[in-house]
Amino acid sequence: MTPDVPLIEVRGLRVGFHTSGGTVAAVDDVDFSVRTGETLAIVGESGSGKSVMSLSLLRLVPSAITSGEILFHGEDLLAKPAHAMRDIRGGRIGMIFQEPNTSLNPVQTIGDQIVEAIQLHEAVGKAAARARAVEVLELTGIPSPKARMRSYPHELSGGMRQRAMIAMALACRPELLIADEPTTALDVTVQAQILDLMRELKANSGAAIILITHDLGVVAEMADRVAVMYAGRIVEIAPVTDLFDGPEHPYTIGLLSSMPSIDGDSDTLTPIEGSMPDPLALPAGCRFQPRCPFAIKRCAVEAPPLETVRPGHLSACWRAPLLETLTRGGQQ
Amino acid sequence: MTSPNNATLLQVEGLSKKFSVAGRWPWQKRTLSAVNDISFSIAPGETLSLVGESGCGKSTAGRMLVGLTAPSAGRILFEGQDLSGQTASQQRAMRRRIQLIFQDPYGSLNPRMTVGELIAEPALLHGLADRRSANDRVAELLGLVGLAKRHAGRYPHEFSGGQRQRIGIARALAVEPRLIVCDEPVSALDVSVQAQIVNLLQSLQDRLGLSYLFISHGLSVVRHISHRVAVMYLGNIVEIGPKAAIFDQPSHPYTRALLAAAPVPRPGARQASVALAGDMPSPLDPPSGCRFHPRCPFAIERCRREIPALTPGGDGRLVACHRWQEIPAFQANAPGAQHAPKTTRLLALYRQAAANSNSRMSSN
Amino acid sequence: MSTDITAPQTANPAGIARPHLLRRLSRDPLALIALIFLVAIVVAALLAPVLAPFDPYDTNLRMRLRPPGGDHLLGTDTQGRDMLTRLLYGARTTLALGFASIVVGSLIGTSIGLAAAFYRRLEGPLMRLVDILLSFPSILFGLALAAMLGVGMDSLVIALGLSAAPPIARVARATAASVMQAEYMDAGRVIGLSDGALIRRYLLRNCAAPIVVYCSLQFGETILLAAALGFLGLGLQPPTAELGSIAAEGRSFIFLAPHVSTAASLLIFMIVLSCNLLGDAFRDLTDPKLQR
């Protein structure tokens, strides 16, 4: 496969839900692609639609109305029959969840769960599957993996459970790994271990990763490219250094300004005023405009498209490129 | 920020908490030592942070201060008076001066009470308002935390997480406390909302001269909000001192590991190699000697045998480590840990614009 | 700050009693029929003195055991009293008995359950007591109590209430125990609320809905037990009209005049079935896990 063909390409993805107040689009017209070996981080706050989107990639959202295209190796996952999706889930596309406690089966040993996952997707014998399970557990840095095969999830610490979860996701050598807040429930020192592990595994296996997170620190450490989501849409997408060295969407800047500065100078924080809009009553024009300090009249009328600001750096803002517009225009 | 004076508001001496836990059989009892002989003090107007990972005992320490958990040993002196050696009614009057803000903005407000009832309840209870003045007091408190009077008639479930946290703060303020124990007050909130709450806490401190015991695992917020910091590991304080000392030159190997592990929003800023190995041991079965020794990269034989005491380590700090003077100096602020120039300019423009639009809004 | 105001919360984690309970109940046709039937019976029982065509105690031995039809729409009983009248008054007694008993039972049961959840020291003794009471069949328990307390409305209510209390106590304790885990209980303690205020304003208010639903399920059970005691002769003494004793009276003439026993039994059956159907529907409606 040529490196230019994306491993997964999402086009015009829309995920809606029926509620008592009307139909709500949790994900609204999202396009992005991920190449083999690449890590795409999807950042956003609660209500941005990032988790729903990641789950809908594997068609794991019940009662959702999904439209658009999800091309995996050029084949549309949304058009596949249910049994074909079952083969892909946990096989060619692995998934890591935030809470290993709830996503591991509490009454089955770690070993049995991994073996089951392997045998579900590949025609291998019990012994071969067990050997592979021990191998992946070892790969994730779990001490004495043979003994751990017989452990139940509750006998492991949070960090070890997350490692087991990763081992399970890796057992079938997936080409794409979707990690939904994989370290949010963990302590900082354990988070650092897991992030290191994920980086190392990616380097060795060449799998692509879609990393869903709310933590810009984790993004900076892990991602090759970053997509910032707000109220169901991608507002900015860029290579990681581009994004941190010159963000082009006011929301991204607002997220950065909400964080205490990293060199520890304590002036007051500048939060993003207000809160995430009600999905049933989205503002006209740009969805961020009511909270945006840079907003102009046009923003309340017309929704800005996601357009290239610099090569590889896309932003959905009428005022991009921001620094140029803001300094040239002086006081508007 | 008001500079804290030297008088002491709260003095904690040798505070411990041991829980009795069921063992494998009903007749077997094991002791879990959640907090182990910790001492610290808080001055009026000061923020002391308790930092540590889950299971280090920081929340238990906070619960003992507000009287939700009875200490197994030690003393809590508030305004010079021992909280434990008092009658129930005296204690109730004293306890009012120490309030608690909870982590979970969804679970900490009684869902069956309106916001007005929730805020008026403590004021009425302690005779700080009567039925007639309660409404005015509620309106005043709502204004103080950035909510409007008309919110008083609504129920908690009608509010977002950040707004609920404001309600919780208003409720704590209703009894005119001097010290507020903030138990992970922003951990459950989104980044942009976190900043709103942190700013609110700081401005309230300025206006009302409050002291905070700020319990958190989020190092960047702790660094932003505290005057002094205490780092806890497995029930013990391993290092305590002024913020600058702790963050710029951490002495204890665990403090260093914590700082090194925190992700930084700047690509390539964190050195991946300093990650700490292993997990925190179970407090049911703590290691001998220094409790950190099994994970400590600098541990020697002595650490396995002897428990290190908190000893002065310069800059007004106390460290509990046998080897803190011998181990290599720590580079806390890697030079790359600052925003790029362009980002810095954009951030400045954003702050300016945000300040402008805020003042425009308030002048209207 | 004024923008940070009206973010509506779509989720309702607190499980606040939602409006339109009746409208959603109407989507369950079976429950709706049960509701209509119960309301009709209750109204009829309340209006018995107005609706009843005859005097319930007016015996006429010449008219005994007449089949349904004619003057007596549902025939007459062993003493020649009008069956329709007897049934109306009987339903009145039985329903009143059941209602009073369930009120007594829920007061006792809820108190025990809340106390056990709030004071952990009391949990062991109180719940073991409840376990012991639950290990008797409730009919046996009611029989023993009724025999012990003697005959009469008061003692019957106490006996029925006491036998309804243990399962209610269990449900109340389980509900209260989960509410005790909520942080707002701690929040109430920190502001200095007394135990009494905590239990009333925090604990009880948050467990009330599931307990009430459970009590409505128990209502049918209690009525059944009341009728059973009446049938066994330990209920209210004749000539008081009571569904259980009416059924018992007709028992000896079951082949001669089946309508006496059958009508009373059928009425008991319908009332209890309606209570259970309605209770089930209420439980489904108030359980957030079963929503949508």
PDB file of N, CA and C in Angstrom, chain B residues 15 17 19 34-35 38 50-69 100-103 181-185 187 213-217 232 235, chain C residues 183 186:
ATOM      1  N   LEU B  15      -1.624  13.811  62.997  1.00  0.00           N
ATOM      2  CA  LEU B  15      -2.926  13.252  62.658  1.00  0.00           C
ATOM      3  C   LEU B  15      -2.767  11.883  61.968  1.00  0.00           C
ATOM      4  N   LYS B  17      -5.057   8.173  60.728  1.00  0.00           N
ATOM      5  CA  LYS B  17      -6.314   7.449  60.614  1.00  0.00           C
ATOM      6  C   LYS B  17      -6.044   6.009  60.213  1.00  0.00           C
ATOM      7  N   PHE B  19      -8.020   2.446  59.460  1.00  0.00           N
ATOM      8  CA  PHE B  19      -9.306   1.793  59.248  1.00  0.00           C
ATOM      9  C   PHE B  19      -9.144   0.311  59.529  1.00  0.00           C
ATOM     10  N   ALA B  34      -4.476   4.765  56.617  1.00  0.00           N
ATOM     11  CA  ALA B  34      -4.737   5.668  55.492  1.00  0.00           C
ATOM     12  C   ALA B  34      -3.952   6.960  55.618  1.00  0.00           C
ATOM     13  N   VAL B  35      -3.884   7.465  56.843  1.00  0.00           N
ATOM     14  CA  VAL B  35      -3.101   8.678  57.089  1.00  0.00           C
ATOM     15  C   VAL B  35      -2.207   8.374  58.268  1.00  0.00           C
ATOM     16  N   ILE B  38       0.542  12.877  60.219  1.00  0.00           N
ATOM     17  CA  ILE B  38       0.874  14.061  59.423  1.00  0.00           C
ATOM     18  C   ILE B  38       0.648  15.333  60.238  1.00  0.00           C
ATOM     19  N   LEU B  50      -2.630  19.739  49.237  1.00  0.00           N
ATOM     20  CA  LEU B  50      -2.209  18.365  49.500  1.00  0.00           C
ATOM     21  C   LEU B  50      -2.209  17.662  48.143  1.00  0.00           C
ATOM     22  N   VAL B  51      -1.038  17.245  47.693  1.00  0.00           N
ATOM     23  CA  VAL B  51      -0.930  16.607  46.386  1.00  0.00           C
ATOM     24  C   VAL B  51      -0.546  15.157  46.565  1.00  0.00           C
ATOM     25  N   GLY B  52      -1.041  14.321  45.694  1.00  0.00           N
ATOM     26  CA  GLY B  52      -0.644  12.924  45.740  1.00  0.00           C
ATOM     27  C   GLY B  52      -1.554  12.124  44.848  1.00  0.00           C
ATOM     28  N   GLU B  53      -1.206  10.860  44.643  1.00  0.00           N
ATOM     29  CA  GLU B  53      -2.012  10.034  43.765  1.00  0.00           C
ATOM     30  C   GLU B  53      -3.118   9.355  44.571  1.00  0.00           C
ATOM     31  N   SER B  54      -4.015   8.685  43.881  1.00  0.00           N
ATOM     32  CA  SER B  54      -5.135   8.085  44.588  1.00  0.00           C
ATOM     33  C   SER B  54      -4.615   7.086  45.621  1.00  0.00           C
ATOM     34  N   GLY B  55      -5.247   7.093  46.776  1.00  0.00           N
ATOM     35  CA  GLY B  55      -4.840   6.187  47.832  1.00  0.00           C
ATOM     36  C   GLY B  55      -3.733   6.721  48.711  1.00  0.00           C
ATOM     37  N   CYS B  56      -3.339   7.984  48.528  1.00  0.00           N
ATOM     38  CA  CYS B  56      -2.247   8.510  49.350  1.00  0.00           C
ATOM     39  C   CYS B  56      -2.776   9.064  50.661  1.00  0.00           C
ATOM     40  N   GLY B  57      -4.094   9.159  50.824  1.00  0.00           N
ATOM     41  CA  GLY B  57      -4.651   9.607  52.098  1.00  0.00           C
ATOM     42  C   GLY B  57      -5.021  11.072  52.128  1.00  0.00           C
ATOM     43  N   LYS B  58      -4.908  11.754  51.009  1.00  0.00           N
ATOM     44  CA  LYS B  58      -5.181  13.196  51.036  1.00  0.00           C
ATOM     45  C   LYS B  58      -6.647  13.500  51.302  1.00  0.00           C
ATOM     46  N   SER B  59      -7.536  12.714  50.720  1.00  0.00           N
ATOM     47  CA  SER B  59      -8.962  12.962  50.961  1.00  0.00           C
ATOM     48  C   SER B  59      -9.351  12.620  52.392  1.00  0.00           C
ATOM     49  N   THR B  60      -8.793  11.524  52.923  1.00  0.00           N
ATOM     50  CA  THR B  60      -9.080  11.158  54.310  1.00  0.00           C
ATOM     51  C   THR B  60      -8.640  12.275  55.243  1.00  0.00           C
ATOM     52  N   ALA B  61      -7.491  12.872  54.965  1.00  0.00           N
ATOM     53  CA  ALA B  61      -7.013  13.988  55.781  1.00  0.00           C
ATOM     54  C   ALA B  61      -8.024  15.128  55.747  1.00  0.00           C
ATOM     55  N   GLY B  62      -8.531  15.443  54.572  1.00  0.00           N
ATOM     56  CA  GLY B  62      -9.510  16.518  54.449  1.00  0.00           C
ATOM     57  C   GLY B  62     -10.798  16.197  55.189  1.00  0.00           C
ATOM     58  N   ARG B  63     -11.233  14.934  55.102  1.00  0.00           N
ATOM     59  CA  ARG B  63     -12.466  14.541  55.784  1.00  0.00           C
ATOM     60  C   ARG B  63     -12.318  14.626  57.303  1.00  0.00           C
ATOM     61  N   MET B  64     -11.113  14.375  57.809  1.00  0.00           N
ATOM     62  CA  MET B  64     -10.910  14.502  59.251  1.00  0.00           C
ATOM     63  C   MET B  64     -11.029  15.960  59.681  1.00  0.00           C
ATOM     64  N   LEU B  65     -10.551  16.881  58.848  1.00  0.00           N
ATOM     65  CA  LEU B  65     -10.617  18.297  59.206  1.00  0.00           C
ATOM     66  C   LEU B  65     -12.060  18.778  59.316  1.00  0.00           C
ATOM     67  N   VAL B  66     -12.931  18.302  58.439  1.00  0.00           N
ATOM     68  CA  VAL B  66     -14.311  18.780  58.486  1.00  0.00           C
ATOM     69  C   VAL B  66     -15.195  17.910  59.368  1.00  0.00           C
ATOM     70  N   GLY B  67     -14.613  16.908  60.016  1.00  0.00           N
ATOM     71  CA  GLY B  67     -15.374  16.123  60.969  1.00  0.00           C
ATOM     72  C   GLY B  67     -16.178  14.990  60.380  1.00  0.00           C
ATOM     73  N   LEU B  68     -15.905  14.622  59.130  1.00  0.00           N
ATOM     74  CA  LEU B  68     -16.635  13.500  58.535  1.00  0.00           C
ATOM     75  C   LEU B  68     -16.015  12.175  58.927  1.00  0.00           C
ATOM     76  N   THR B  69     -14.750  12.195  59.315  1.00  0.00           N
ATOM     77  CA  THR B  69     -14.051  10.990  59.723  1.00  0.00           C
ATOM     78  C   THR B  69     -13.354  11.318  61.043  1.00  0.00           C
ATOM     79  N   LEU B 100     -16.457  22.395  53.372  1.00  0.00           N
ATOM     80  CA  LEU B 100     -15.909  21.463  52.398  1.00  0.00           C
ATOM     81  C   LEU B 100     -16.545  21.701  51.032  1.00  0.00           C
ATOM     82  N   ILE B 101     -15.724  21.712  50.004  1.00  0.00           N
ATOM     83  CA  ILE B 101     -16.239  21.716  48.632  1.00  0.00           C
ATOM     84  C   ILE B 101     -15.889  20.369  48.023  1.00  0.00           C
ATOM     85  N   PHE B 102     -16.891  19.753  47.410  1.00  0.00           N
ATOM     86  CA  PHE B 102     -16.717  18.370  46.973  1.00  0.00           C
ATOM     87  C   PHE B 102     -16.209  18.262  45.543  1.00  0.00           C
ATOM     88  N   GLN B 103     -15.710  17.084  45.221  1.00  0.00           N
ATOM     89  CA  GLN B 103     -15.229  16.848  43.867  1.00  0.00           C
ATOM     90  C   GLN B 103     -16.372  16.732  42.874  1.00  0.00           C
ATOM     91  N   VAL B 181     -12.014  23.365  52.893  1.00  0.00           N
ATOM     92  CA  VAL B 181     -11.292  22.215  52.374  1.00  0.00           C
ATOM     93  C   VAL B 181     -11.852  21.944  50.982  1.00  0.00           C
ATOM     94  N   CYS B 182     -11.026  22.078  49.956  1.00  0.00           N
ATOM     95  CA  CYS B 182     -11.487  21.843  48.588  1.00  0.00           C
ATOM     96  C   CYS B 182     -10.978  20.474  48.159  1.00  0.00           C
ATOM     97  N   ASP B 183     -11.882  19.491  48.104  1.00  0.00           N
ATOM     98  CA  ASP B 183     -11.467  18.134  47.762  1.00  0.00           C
ATOM     99  C   ASP B 183     -11.605  17.929  46.257  1.00  0.00           C
ATOM    100  N   GLU B 184     -10.525  18.096  45.533  1.00  0.00           N
ATOM    101  CA  GLU B 184     -10.520  17.946  44.076  1.00  0.00           C
ATOM    102  C   GLU B 184     -11.668  18.733  43.440  1.00  0.00           C
ATOM    103  N   PRO B 185     -11.758  20.020  43.710  1.00  0.00           N
ATOM    104  CA  PRO B 185     -12.956  20.749  43.273  1.00  0.00           C
ATOM    105  C   PRO B 185     -13.082  20.899  41.763  1.00  0.00           C
ATOM    106  N   SER B 187     -11.487  18.601  39.449  1.00  0.00           N
ATOM    107  CA  SER B 187     -11.060  17.424  38.699  1.00  0.00           C
ATOM    108  C   SER B 187     -12.141  16.879  37.785  1.00  0.00           C
ATOM    109  N   LEU B 213      -7.561  24.526  52.092  1.00  0.00           N
ATOM    110  CA  LEU B 213      -6.754  23.317  51.983  1.00  0.00           C
ATOM    111  C   LEU B 213      -7.183  22.710  50.659  1.00  0.00           C
ATOM    112  N   PHE B 214      -6.300  22.753  49.701  1.00  0.00           N
ATOM    113  CA  PHE B 214      -6.653  22.388  48.335  1.00  0.00           C
ATOM    114  C   PHE B 214      -6.116  20.991  48.052  1.00  0.00           C
ATOM    115  N   ILE B 215      -7.039  20.038  47.963  1.00  0.00           N
ATOM    116  CA  ILE B 215      -6.635  18.647  47.763  1.00  0.00           C
ATOM    117  C   ILE B 215      -6.748  18.323  46.289  1.00  0.00           C
ATOM    118  N   SER B 216      -5.660  17.880  45.676  1.00  0.00           N
ATOM    119  CA  SER B 216      -5.726  17.671  44.232  1.00  0.00           C
ATOM    120  C   SER B 216      -4.614  16.747  43.755  1.00  0.00           C
ATOM    121  N   HIS B 217      -4.858  16.120  42.615  1.00  0.00           N
ATOM    122  CA  HIS B 217      -3.773  15.391  41.971  1.00  0.00           C
ATOM    123  C   HIS B 217      -3.286  16.157  40.739  1.00  0.00           C
ATOM    124  N   MET B 232       1.968  14.023  49.397  1.00  0.00           N
ATOM    125  CA  MET B 232       1.700  12.828  50.201  1.00  0.00           C
ATOM    126  C   MET B 232       1.938  11.560  49.398  1.00  0.00           C
ATOM    127  N   GLY B 235      -0.055   7.770  52.688  1.00  0.00           N
ATOM    128  CA  GLY B 235      -0.438   8.204  54.020  1.00  0.00           C
ATOM    129  C   GLY B 235       0.539   9.130  54.717  1.00  0.00           C
TER     130      GLY B 235
ATOM    131  N   GLU C 183     -22.769  11.799  47.942  1.00  0.00           N
ATOM    132  CA  GLU C 183     -21.952  12.814  48.604  1.00  0.00           C
ATOM    133  C   GLU C 183     -22.795  13.860  49.298  1.00  0.00           C
ATOM    134  N   ASP C 186     -22.868  13.574  53.022  1.00  0.00           N
ATOM    135  CA  ASP C 186     -21.702  14.179  53.658  1.00  0.00           C
ATOM    136  C   ASP C 186     -21.832  15.692  53.671  1.00  0.00           C
TER     137      ASP C 186
END
